[in-house]
Coordinates of N, CA and C in Angstrom, one line a residue:
Chain A
D26 N -16.1 1.6 -1.8 CA -15.9 2.7 -1.1 C -14.5 3.0 -1.0
T27 N -14.2 4.6 -1.7 CA -12.7 4.8 -1.8 C -12.6 5.9 -1.1
E28 N -13.1 6.0 0.2 CA -13.4 6.7 1.1 C -11.7 6.6 2.4
V29 N -11.2 8.0 2.4 CA -10.6 7.8 3.6 C -11.0 9.1 4.6
T30 N -11.5 8.6 5.7 CA -12.2 9.8 6.7 C -11.3 9.9 7.6
Q31 N -11.0 11.4 8.1 CA -10.5 12.0 9.2 C -10.9 12.7 10.1
T32 N -11.1 12.6 11.6 CA -11.4 13.5 12.4 C -10.6 13.8 13.5
P33 N -10.6 14.9 14.1 CA -11.6 16.0 13.8 C -11.3 16.4 12.8
K34 N -12.2 17.6 11.9 CA -11.8 18.4 11.0 C -11.1 19.7 11.1
H35 N -11.3 20.1 12.1 CA -10.6 21.1 12.7 C -10.3 20.7 14.2
L36 N -8.7 21.5 14.8 CA -8.5 21.0 16.3 C -7.6 22.4 16.6
V37 N -8.1 23.2 17.8 CA -7.1 23.8 18.5 C -6.6 23.4 19.6
M38 N -5.7 23.6 20.1 CA -4.9 22.8 21.3 C -4.0 23.9 21.7
G39 N -3.8 23.8 22.8 CA -2.6 24.6 23.6 C -1.6 23.8 23.4
M40 N -0.2 24.5 24.0 CA 0.8 24.0 23.9 C 1.2 22.5 24.5
T41 N 0.0 22.7 26.1 CA 0.2 21.7 26.8 C -0.7 20.5 26.9
N42 N -1.8 20.5 25.9 CA -2.4 19.8 25.8 C -1.7 18.4 24.9
K43 N -2.8 17.3 24.9 CA -2.6 16.0 24.7 C -3.7 15.9 23.8
K44 N -3.5 15.5 22.4 CA -5.1 15.2 21.5 C -4.3 14.1 20.6
S45 N -5.6 13.7 19.8 CA -5.2 12.6 19.2 C -6.2 12.7 17.7
L46 N -5.3 12.4 16.4 CA -5.9 12.7 15.0 C -6.6 11.2 14.8
K47 N -7.5 10.9 14.1 CA -7.8 9.6 13.8 C -8.1 9.5 12.3
C48 N -7.6 8.3 11.8 CA -8.0 8.5 10.1 C -8.4 6.7 10.0
E49 N -9.4 6.6 9.2 CA -10.1 5.4 9.3 C -10.3 5.1 7.4
Q50 N -10.3 3.8 7.0 CA -10.0 3.7 5.6 C -10.7 2.0 5.6
H51 N -11.3 1.7 4.4 CA -12.0 0.5 4.1 C -12.0 -0.2 3.5
M52 N -10.8 0.2 2.7 CA -10.6 -0.1 1.1 C -9.5 -1.3 1.1
G53 N -9.0 -2.0 2.5 CA -8.4 -3.4 2.4 C -7.2 -3.2 2.0
H54 N -6.7 -1.4 2.4 CA -5.1 -0.8 1.9 C -4.5 -1.5 3.1
R55 N -3.4 -1.8 2.9 CA -2.1 -2.4 4.1 C -1.3 -1.3 4.4
A56 N -1.3 -0.5 3.6 CA -0.4 1.1 3.7 C -1.0 2.3 4.0
M57 N -0.6 2.9 5.3 CA -1.3 3.9 5.5 C 0.0 5.0 5.7
Y58 N -0.7 6.4 5.6 CA 0.4 7.2 5.8 C 0.3 8.4 6.7
W59 N 0.8 9.2 7.4 CA 0.6 10.8 7.8 C 1.5 11.7 7.1
Y60 N 0.6 12.6 6.8 CA 1.5 13.8 6.0 C 1.0 14.9 6.7
K61 N 2.0 16.2 6.4 CA 2.0 17.4 6.9 C 1.9 18.3 6.0
Q62 N 1.4 19.1 6.0 CA 1.3 20.0 4.9 C 1.0 21.8 5.4
K63 N 1.7 22.5 5.0 CA 1.4 23.8 5.5 C 1.3 24.8 4.2
A64 N 0.4 25.8 4.2 CA 0.0 26.3 3.5 C 1.0 26.8 2.2
K65 N 0.4 26.5 1.0 CA 1.1 26.7 0.1 C 2.7 26.1 -0.2
K66 N 2.3 24.8 0.3 CA 3.5 23.7 0.4 C 3.2 22.6 0.1
P67 N 3.9 21.8 -0.7 CA 3.4 20.5 -0.8 C 3.3 19.3 0.5
P68 N 2.6 18.4 0.6 CA 2.9 17.4 1.5 C 4.0 16.7 2.0
E69 N 4.3 16.6 3.4 CA 5.9 16.4 3.5 C 5.5 14.9 4.5
L70 N 5.9 14.0 4.0 CA 5.8 12.5 4.7 C 6.2 12.3 6.1
M71 N 5.3 11.9 6.8 CA 5.8 11.9 8.4 C 6.2 10.5 8.9
F72 N 4.7 9.4 8.5 CA 5.1 8.1 8.9 C 4.4 7.4 8.0
V73 N 4.8 5.8 7.7 CA 4.4 5.4 7.0 C 4.2 3.7 8.0
Y74 N 2.9 3.3 7.6 CA 2.7 1.8 8.2 C 2.4 1.1 7.3
S75 N 3.3 -0.1 7.4 CA 2.8 -1.6 6.3 C 2.5 -2.8 7.1
Y76 N 1.5 -3.1 6.6 CA 0.8 -4.2 7.5 C 1.0 -4.0 9.2
E77 N 0.7 -2.7 9.4 CA 0.3 -2.4 10.8 C 1.5 -2.3 11.6
K78 N 2.7 -2.4 10.7 CA 4.1 -2.1 11.5 C 4.6 -0.7 10.7
L79 N 5.3 0.1 11.8 CA 5.8 1.5 11.5 C 7.0 0.8 10.2
S80 N 7.1 1.3 9.3 CA 8.2 1.1 8.5 C 9.0 2.4 8.2
I81 N 8.5 3.5 7.8 CA 8.8 4.4 7.8 C 8.6 5.9 8.6
N82 N 9.9 6.8 9.6 CA 9.4 7.8 10.4 C 10.2 8.5 9.8
E83 N 10.0 9.9 9.2 CA 10.8 10.5 8.5 C 11.3 11.6 10.1
S84 N 12.1 11.0 11.0 CA 12.9 11.8 11.8 C 11.9 12.7 12.6
V85 N 10.3 12.2 12.8 CA 9.7 13.1 13.0 C 10.1 13.5 14.7
P86 N 9.7 14.6 15.4 CA 10.1 14.8 16.7 C 9.1 13.9 17.6
S87 N 9.4 13.6 18.6 CA 8.7 12.6 19.4 C 7.4 13.1 20.1
R88 N 7.0 14.6 19.9 CA 5.6 15.2 20.5 C 4.7 14.7 19.3
F89 N 5.0 13.7 18.4 CA 3.9 13.4 17.4 C 4.4 11.7 17.7
S90 N 3.0 11.3 17.9 CA 3.4 9.7 18.4 C 2.2 8.9 17.4
P91 N 2.8 8.0 16.4 CA 1.9 7.3 15.4 C 1.3 5.8 16.1
E92 N 0.0 5.7 15.7 CA -0.5 4.2 16.2 C -1.3 3.7 15.3
C93 N -1.2 2.4 15.0 CA -1.7 1.8 14.1 C -2.4 0.6 14.6
P94 N -3.8 0.5 15.3 CA -4.0 -0.2 15.9 C -4.7 -1.6 15.0
N95 N -5.3 -1.3 14.0 CA -5.6 -2.3 13.2 C -5.5 -2.0 11.9
S96 N -5.8 -2.9 10.8 CA -5.6 -2.5 9.3 C -6.6 -1.4 8.9
S97 N -7.5 -1.2 9.7 CA -8.5 0.1 9.0 C -8.1 1.4 9.7
L98 N -7.2 1.4 10.9 CA -7.5 2.6 11.6 C -5.7 3.4 11.7
L99 N -5.7 4.5 11.9 CA -4.2 5.0 11.9 C -4.6 6.2 13.0
N100 N -3.7 6.5 14.0 CA -3.8 7.4 14.6 C -2.6 8.3 15.1
L101 N -2.7 9.2 15.6 CA -1.6 10.5 15.2 C -1.6 11.2 17.1
H102 N -1.2 10.8 17.9 CA -1.0 11.1 19.1 C -0.1 12.7 19.4
L103 N -1.0 13.6 19.7 CA 0.0 14.9 19.7 C 0.1 15.2 21.1
H104 N 1.5 15.8 21.7 CA 1.9 16.1 22.9 C 2.5 17.2 22.9
A105 N 2.7 18.2 23.8 CA 3.2 19.4 23.8 C 4.1 19.7 22.5
L106 N 2.9 20.3 21.6 CA 3.1 20.8 20.4 C 3.4 22.1 20.5
Q107 N 4.1 22.8 19.3 CA 4.8 24.1 19.2 C 3.9 24.8 18.4
P108 N 3.7 26.2 18.3 CA 3.1 27.0 17.3 C 3.4 26.2 15.7
E109 N 4.2 26.3 15.5 CA 4.9 26.1 14.4 C 4.2 24.6 14.1
D110 N 3.7 23.9 14.6 CA 3.4 22.7 14.0 C 2.0 22.6 13.4
S111 N 1.4 23.8 13.5 CA 0.0 24.3 13.2 C 0.1 23.8 11.7
A112 N -0.6 23.1 11.1 CA -0.7 22.9 9.6 C -2.0 22.1 9.3
L113 N -1.7 21.5 8.1 CA -3.0 20.5 7.9 C -2.4 19.1 8.0
Y114 N -2.8 18.1 8.4 CA -2.3 16.7 8.8 C -3.7 15.8 7.9
L115 N -2.5 15.3 6.9 CA -3.1 14.3 6.1 C -3.0 12.9 6.1
C116 N -4.2 12.0 6.2 CA -3.8 10.8 6.3 C -4.1 10.0 4.4
A117 N -3.1 9.0 4.4 CA -3.8 8.5 3.2 C -3.3 6.8 3.5
S118 N -3.8 6.2 2.2 CA -3.6 4.6 2.5 C -3.6 4.5 0.9
S119 N -2.8 3.4 1.0 CA -2.8 2.3 -0.4 C -2.7 1.1 -0.3
Q120 N -2.6 0.1 -1.6 CA -2.0 -1.1 -1.8 C -0.8 -1.2 -1.5
V121 N -0.3 -2.7 -1.2 CA 1.2 -3.0 -0.9 C 1.2 -4.0 -1.6
G122 N 2.5 -4.0 -2.6 CA 2.8 -4.9 -2.9 C 4.4 -4.6 -4.0
T123 N 4.6 -5.7 -4.8 CA 5.7 -5.3 -5.8 C 5.8 -3.9 -6.5
G124 N 4.4 -3.6 -7.0 CA 4.4 -2.1 -7.7 C 4.4 -1.0 -6.9
T125 N 4.0 -0.2 -7.7 CA 3.9 1.6 -7.0 C 2.2 1.5 -7.2
Y126 N 1.8 1.9 -6.1 CA 0.1 2.4 -5.8 C -0.1 3.6 -5.6
E127 N -1.1 4.1 -5.9 CA -1.7 5.5 -5.7 C -2.2 5.7 -4.5
Q128 N -1.9 6.6 -3.8 CA -2.3 7.0 -2.7 C -3.6 7.8 -2.5
Y129 N -4.7 7.1 -1.6 CA -5.7 7.8 -1.3 C -5.6 8.6 -0.1
F130 N -6.0 10.2 -0.4 CA -5.9 10.8 0.8 C -7.3 11.1 1.2
G131 N -7.0 11.7 2.7 CA -8.0 12.0 3.4 C -8.5 13.6 3.5
P132 N -9.8 14.1 4.0 CA -9.5 15.6 3.9 C -9.0 15.9 4.4
G133 N -8.1 15.6 5.5 CA -7.4 16.2 6.7 C -7.8 16.9 7.9
T134 N -7.0 16.9 8.5 CA -7.5 17.7 10.1 C -6.5 19.0 10.2
R135 N -7.2 20.2 10.1 CA -6.5 21.4 10.2 C -6.3 21.7 11.5
L136 N -4.7 21.7 12.0 CA -4.8 21.8 13.3 C -4.2 23.1 13.8
T137 N -4.3 24.1 14.7 CA -3.8 25.3 15.1 C -3.0 25.1 16.7
V138 N -2.2 25.3 16.8 CA -1.7 24.9 18.3 C -1.3 26.4 18.9
T139 N -2.0 26.8 19.8 CA -1.7 28.5 20.3 C -1.0 28.0 21.4
Chain B
G22 N 20.4 15.1 -3.6 CA 19.1 15.3 -3.1 C 18.1 14.5 -4.4
Q23 N 16.7 14.7 -4.2 CA 15.8 14.0 -5.2 C 14.9 15.3 -5.6
N24 N 15.3 16.4 -5.9 CA 14.6 17.5 -6.5 C 13.4 17.2 -7.5
I25 N 12.7 17.7 -7.5 CA 11.4 17.5 -8.1 C 10.8 19.2 -8.4
D26 N 11.1 19.2 -9.9 CA 11.0 20.7 -10.0 C 9.7 20.9 -11.2
Q27 N 9.0 21.9 -10.5 CA 7.3 22.1 -11.4 C 7.7 23.8 -11.5
P28 N 6.6 24.1 -12.4 CA 6.6 26.1 -12.7 C 5.9 26.1 -11.1
T29 N 5.8 27.4 -10.3 CA 4.9 27.7 -9.2 C 3.6 28.0 -9.8
E30 N 3.6 28.9 -10.8 CA 2.1 29.6 -11.1 C 1.8 29.1 -12.8
M31 N 1.0 29.2 -13.1 CA 0.4 29.1 -14.6 C -1.2 29.7 -14.6
T32 N -1.1 30.3 -15.7 CA -2.6 31.0 -15.9 C -2.9 30.3 -17.3
A33 N -4.3 30.2 -17.6 CA -4.7 30.1 -19.0 C -6.2 30.1 -19.2
T34 N -7.0 30.5 -20.0 CA -8.0 30.5 -20.4 C -9.0 29.5 -20.5
E35 N -10.4 29.7 -20.3 CA -11.4 28.6 -20.3 C -11.0 28.2 -21.5
G36 N -11.4 26.9 -21.8 CA -11.5 25.9 -23.1 C -10.1 25.9 -23.9
A37 N -9.3 26.4 -23.2 CA -7.9 26.1 -23.7 C -7.0 24.9 -23.4
I38 N -6.0 24.5 -23.5 CA -5.0 23.5 -23.1 C -3.7 24.2 -22.5
V39 N -3.2 23.5 -21.4 CA -2.2 24.0 -20.5 C -1.4 22.3 -20.3
Q40 N -0.3 23.2 -20.1 CA 0.7 21.8 -20.3 C 1.9 22.3 -19.1
I41 N 1.6 21.1 -17.9 CA 2.4 21.4 -16.9 C 3.5 20.4 -16.8
N42 N 4.7 21.1 -16.7 CA 5.7 20.2 -16.8 C 6.6 19.6 -15.4
C43 N 7.1 18.9 -15.3 CA 7.8 18.5 -13.9 C 9.5 17.6 -14.3
T44 N 10.3 18.1 -13.8 CA 11.6 17.1 -13.9 C 12.1 16.9 -12.6
Y45 N 12.2 15.4 -12.6 CA 13.3 14.6 -11.4 C 14.2 14.2 -11.5
Q46 N 15.1 13.6 -10.7 CA 16.3 12.8 -10.8 C 15.9 11.4 -10.6
T47 N 16.8 11.0 -12.0 CA 16.5 9.9 -12.6 C 16.6 8.1 -11.3
S48 N 17.5 8.6 -10.8 CA 18.3 7.6 -10.3 C 17.5 6.9 -8.9
G49 N 16.8 5.6 -9.1 CA 16.0 5.1 -8.2 C 14.6 5.4 -8.5
F50 N 14.1 5.7 -9.8 CA 12.6 6.4 -9.9 C 12.1 4.8 -10.0
N51 N 10.5 5.2 -9.3 CA 9.8 3.9 -9.3 C 8.2 4.1 -9.8
G52 N 8.8 5.2 -10.3 CA 7.1 5.8 -10.6 C 6.6 7.0 -10.6
L53 N 6.0 7.8 -11.2 CA 5.3 9.2 -11.2 C 3.8 9.5 -10.7
F54 N 3.3 10.2 -10.1 CA 1.9 10.5 -10.0 C 1.8 12.1 -10.3
W55 N 0.7 12.5 -10.5 CA 0.2 13.7 -10.4 C -1.1 13.5 -9.9
Y56 N -1.2 15.0 -8.6 CA -2.3 15.0 -8.1 C -2.9 15.9 -8.2
Q57 N -4.1 16.2 -8.0 CA -4.9 18.0 -8.2 C -5.0 18.2 -6.9
Q58 N -4.9 19.0 -6.5 CA -5.6 19.7 -5.0 C -6.3 20.8 -4.9
H59 N -7.5 21.0 -4.6 CA -8.1 22.1 -4.5 C -7.6 22.9 -2.7
A60 N -7.9 24.3 -3.0 CA -7.5 24.9 -1.8 C -8.1 24.4 -0.6
G61 N -7.5 24.2 0.3 CA -8.1 23.5 1.7 C -8.7 22.2 1.7
E62 N -8.6 21.3 0.2 CA -8.9 20.3 0.4 C -7.9 19.2 0.0
A63 N -8.1 17.7 0.2 CA -7.0 16.4 0.3 C -6.7 16.6 -1.4
P64 N -5.5 16.2 -1.7 CA -5.0 16.0 -2.8 C -5.9 14.8 -3.4
T65 N -6.3 14.6 -4.9 CA -6.9 13.8 -5.8 C -6.0 13.0 -6.7
F66 N -6.1 11.9 -6.5 CA -5.3 11.0 -7.6 C -5.4 11.4 -9.4
L67 N -4.7 11.7 -10.0 CA -5.3 12.0 -11.4 C -4.5 11.0 -12.1
S68 N -3.0 10.7 -12.2 CA -2.5 9.8 -13.5 C -1.3 9.3 -12.4
Y69 N -1.0 8.2 -13.3 CA 0.4 7.7 -12.7 C 1.3 7.0 -14.1
N70 N 2.3 7.2 -14.2 CA 3.2 6.8 -14.7 C 4.2 6.1 -14.4
V71 N 5.0 4.6 -15.0 CA 5.8 4.1 -14.8 C 6.9 3.8 -15.8
L72 N 5.7 3.6 -17.1 CA 6.8 3.3 -18.3 C 6.6 4.5 -19.2
D73 N 7.6 4.6 -20.2 CA 7.7 5.9 -21.2 C 6.4 5.9 -22.0
G74 N 5.9 7.0 -22.3 CA 4.7 7.0 -23.2 C 3.9 7.9 -22.5
L75 N 2.8 8.1 -23.0 CA 1.4 9.1 -22.7 C 0.2 8.2 -22.3
E76 N 0.0 8.6 -21.1 CA -1.4 8.0 -20.7 C -2.5 9.1 -20.7
E77 N -3.6 8.3 -21.3 CA -4.9 9.7 -21.3 C -6.1 8.9 -20.6
K78 N -6.8 10.3 -20.0 CA -7.6 9.8 -19.1 C -8.7 11.0 -19.3
G79 N -9.4 11.0 -20.4 CA -10.5 12.0 -20.9 C -10.0 13.2 -20.8
R80 N -10.1 14.3 -20.3 CA -9.5 15.5 -20.6 C -7.8 15.8 -20.2
F81 N -7.7 15.0 -19.2 CA -6.3 14.6 -18.9 C -5.6 13.8 -19.2
S82 N -4.1 14.3 -19.3 CA -3.0 13.1 -20.1 C -1.9 13.6 -19.5
S83 N -1.5 12.6 -19.3 CA 0.2 12.8 -18.4 C 0.8 11.8 -19.3
F84 N 2.7 12.7 -19.6 CA 3.3 11.7 -20.1 C 4.9 11.4 -19.8
L85 N 5.4 10.8 -20.0 CA 6.8 10.3 -18.9 C 7.8 9.7 -20.2
S86 N 9.1 11.0 -19.7 CA 10.0 9.8 -20.3 C 11.3 9.8 -19.2
R87 N 11.3 8.7 -19.2 CA 12.6 7.8 -18.3 C 14.0 8.3 -17.9
S88 N 14.2 8.5 -19.5 CA 15.6 8.6 -19.8 C 15.8 10.1 -19.6
K89 N 15.1 11.2 -19.6 CA 15.3 12.1 -19.5 C 14.8 13.2 -18.3
G90 N 14.1 12.3 -17.1 CA 13.8 12.8 -16.1 C 12.6 13.4 -15.9
Y91 N 11.5 13.3 -16.7 CA 10.7 14.7 -17.5 C 9.5 14.0 -17.4
S92 N 8.5 14.7 -17.1 CA 6.7 14.3 -17.4 C 6.4 15.3 -17.5
Y93 N 5.3 15.6 -18.0 CA 4.0 16.5 -18.1 C 2.7 16.3 -18.2
L94 N 1.5 16.9 -17.3 CA 0.4 16.9 -17.2 C -0.3 17.6 -18.2
L95 N -1.0 17.4 -19.0 CA -1.9 18.1 -20.2 C -3.5 17.8 -19.9
L96 N -3.9 19.4 -19.8 CA -5.3 19.5 -19.8 C -5.9 20.0 -20.8
K97 N -7.2 19.8 -21.5 CA -7.5 20.4 -22.4 C -9.0 20.4 -22.1
E98 N -9.9 21.6 -23.0 CA -11.0 21.9 -22.7 C -11.3 22.6 -21.0
L99 N -10.0 23.1 -20.6 CA -10.0 24.0 -19.5 C -11.3 24.3 -18.8
Q100 N -11.6 24.0 -17.8 CA -12.9 24.6 -17.1 C -12.7 25.5 -15.7
M101 N -13.1 26.2 -15.4 CA -13.3 27.2 -14.1 C -13.0 25.7 -13.0
K102 N -13.1 24.9 -12.9 CA -13.1 24.0 -11.6 C -12.0 23.6 -12.0
D103 N -10.8 23.8 -13.2 CA -9.8 23.3 -13.1 C -9.1 24.0 -12.3
S104 N -8.9 25.3 -12.0 CA -8.3 26.2 -11.3 C -7.7 25.5 -9.8
A105 N -6.5 25.2 -9.6 CA -6.2 24.1 -8.7 C -4.6 24.3 -8.6
S106 N -4.0 23.4 -7.1 CA -2.6 23.4 -7.3 C -2.4 21.8 -8.2
Y107 N -1.4 21.8 -8.7 CA -1.1 20.5 -9.4 C 0.0 20.0 -9.1
L108 N 0.3 18.6 -8.2 CA 1.5 18.6 -7.6 C 1.7 16.8 -8.7
C109 N 3.0 17.1 -8.6 CA 4.0 15.7 -9.5 C 4.6 15.3 -7.9
A110 N 4.5 14.3 -8.1 CA 5.0 13.1 -7.0 C 6.0 12.2 -7.7
V111 N 7.0 11.8 -7.1 CA 7.6 10.6 -7.3 C 7.9 9.7 -6.5
N112 N 8.2 8.2 -6.8 CA 8.3 7.0 -5.7 C 9.5 6.8 -6.3
Y113 N 10.9 6.5 -5.2 CA 11.9 6.2 -5.1 C 12.5 5.0 -4.7
N114 N 11.7 4.0 -4.7 CA 12.1 2.6 -4.6 C 11.9 2.7 -3.0
Q115 N 11.4 3.4 -2.3 CA 11.3 3.2 -0.4 C 10.3 2.9 -0.1
G116 N 9.4 2.1 -0.3 CA 8.3 1.4 0.1 C 6.9 2.3 0.0
G117 N 6.9 2.9 -1.1 CA 5.3 4.2 -0.8 C 5.7 5.6 -0.4
K118 N 6.9 5.7 -0.4 CA 7.5 7.0 -0.1 C 7.4 7.8 -1.2
L119 N 6.8 8.7 -1.2 CA 6.7 9.7 -2.4 C 7.0 11.1 -2.2
I120 N 8.1 11.6 -2.9 CA 8.6 13.1 -3.0 C 7.4 13.7 -3.7
F121 N 7.5 14.8 -3.4 CA 6.2 15.7 -4.2 C 7.1 16.9 -4.4
G122 N 6.8 17.7 -5.8 CA 7.2 18.6 -5.8 C 6.4 19.7 -5.2
Q123 N 7.0 20.8 -5.5 CA 6.4 22.4 -4.6 C 5.0 22.6 -5.3
G124 N 4.5 22.0 -6.3 CA 2.9 22.4 -6.7 C 3.0 23.1 -7.8
T125 N 2.0 23.3 -8.8 CA 1.7 24.3 -9.9 C 0.7 25.0 -9.6
E126 N 0.4 26.0 -9.4 CA -0.6 26.9 -9.3 C -1.6 27.0 -10.4
L127 N -2.5 26.3 -11.0 CA -3.1 26.7 -12.3 C -4.2 27.6 -11.9
S128 N -4.5 28.7 -12.4 CA -5.6 29.6 -12.4 C -6.1 29.8 -13.9
V129 N -7.4 29.1 -14.1 CA -8.0 29.5 -15.3 C -9.2 30.7 -15.3
K130 N -8.8 31.6 -16.5 CA -9.4 32.5 -16.5 C -10.4 32.4 -17.8
P131 N -11.7 33.3 -17.5 CA -13.0 33.3 -18.5 C -11.8 33.8 -19.7

């Protein structure tokens, strides 16, 4: 199983709403990532979790709050977002070790903030 | 910075060969990936290079020159389904963090 799943596929939320994005993988990967991708742009890294601990936060605003409840799950909690936060949010996972490993991406959640 | 440069757009003909170039800053280099992304879909892994030379995988090959900070992705026997964005991404010794280039939008014409 080389699949990363994400729910929901699409999400529309108002600026006062609270919502969560979910990501799951069963490849035994111990690194998980959140990326944000705007149209016609490359993915931009937001957060990295390694062994369920936050290892990289790319100075993301606090209205985005990641959580890694266990080695298979990754959440992104959203609160008080702005319209410019509308984007495709991609989750990825990879092995962890002394080498560099390919990241497997999920299909993404297309978020629209109104 | 860690600028990664690749052409914005390329056009090629079905059945032909196309080469997509990528240049990057060499300091701290720890591996280079190529990903394919169709519109509205997730990036999918194509190839990985960390040592100099050519890696071949079916119709796709990727080349790396670490001293020159240069890589290319070679696509042979192009098919219409190869129309997609091709992303060059570099790992710079930061625990899995990838820096992506802007992507090259490839259009394959009949």
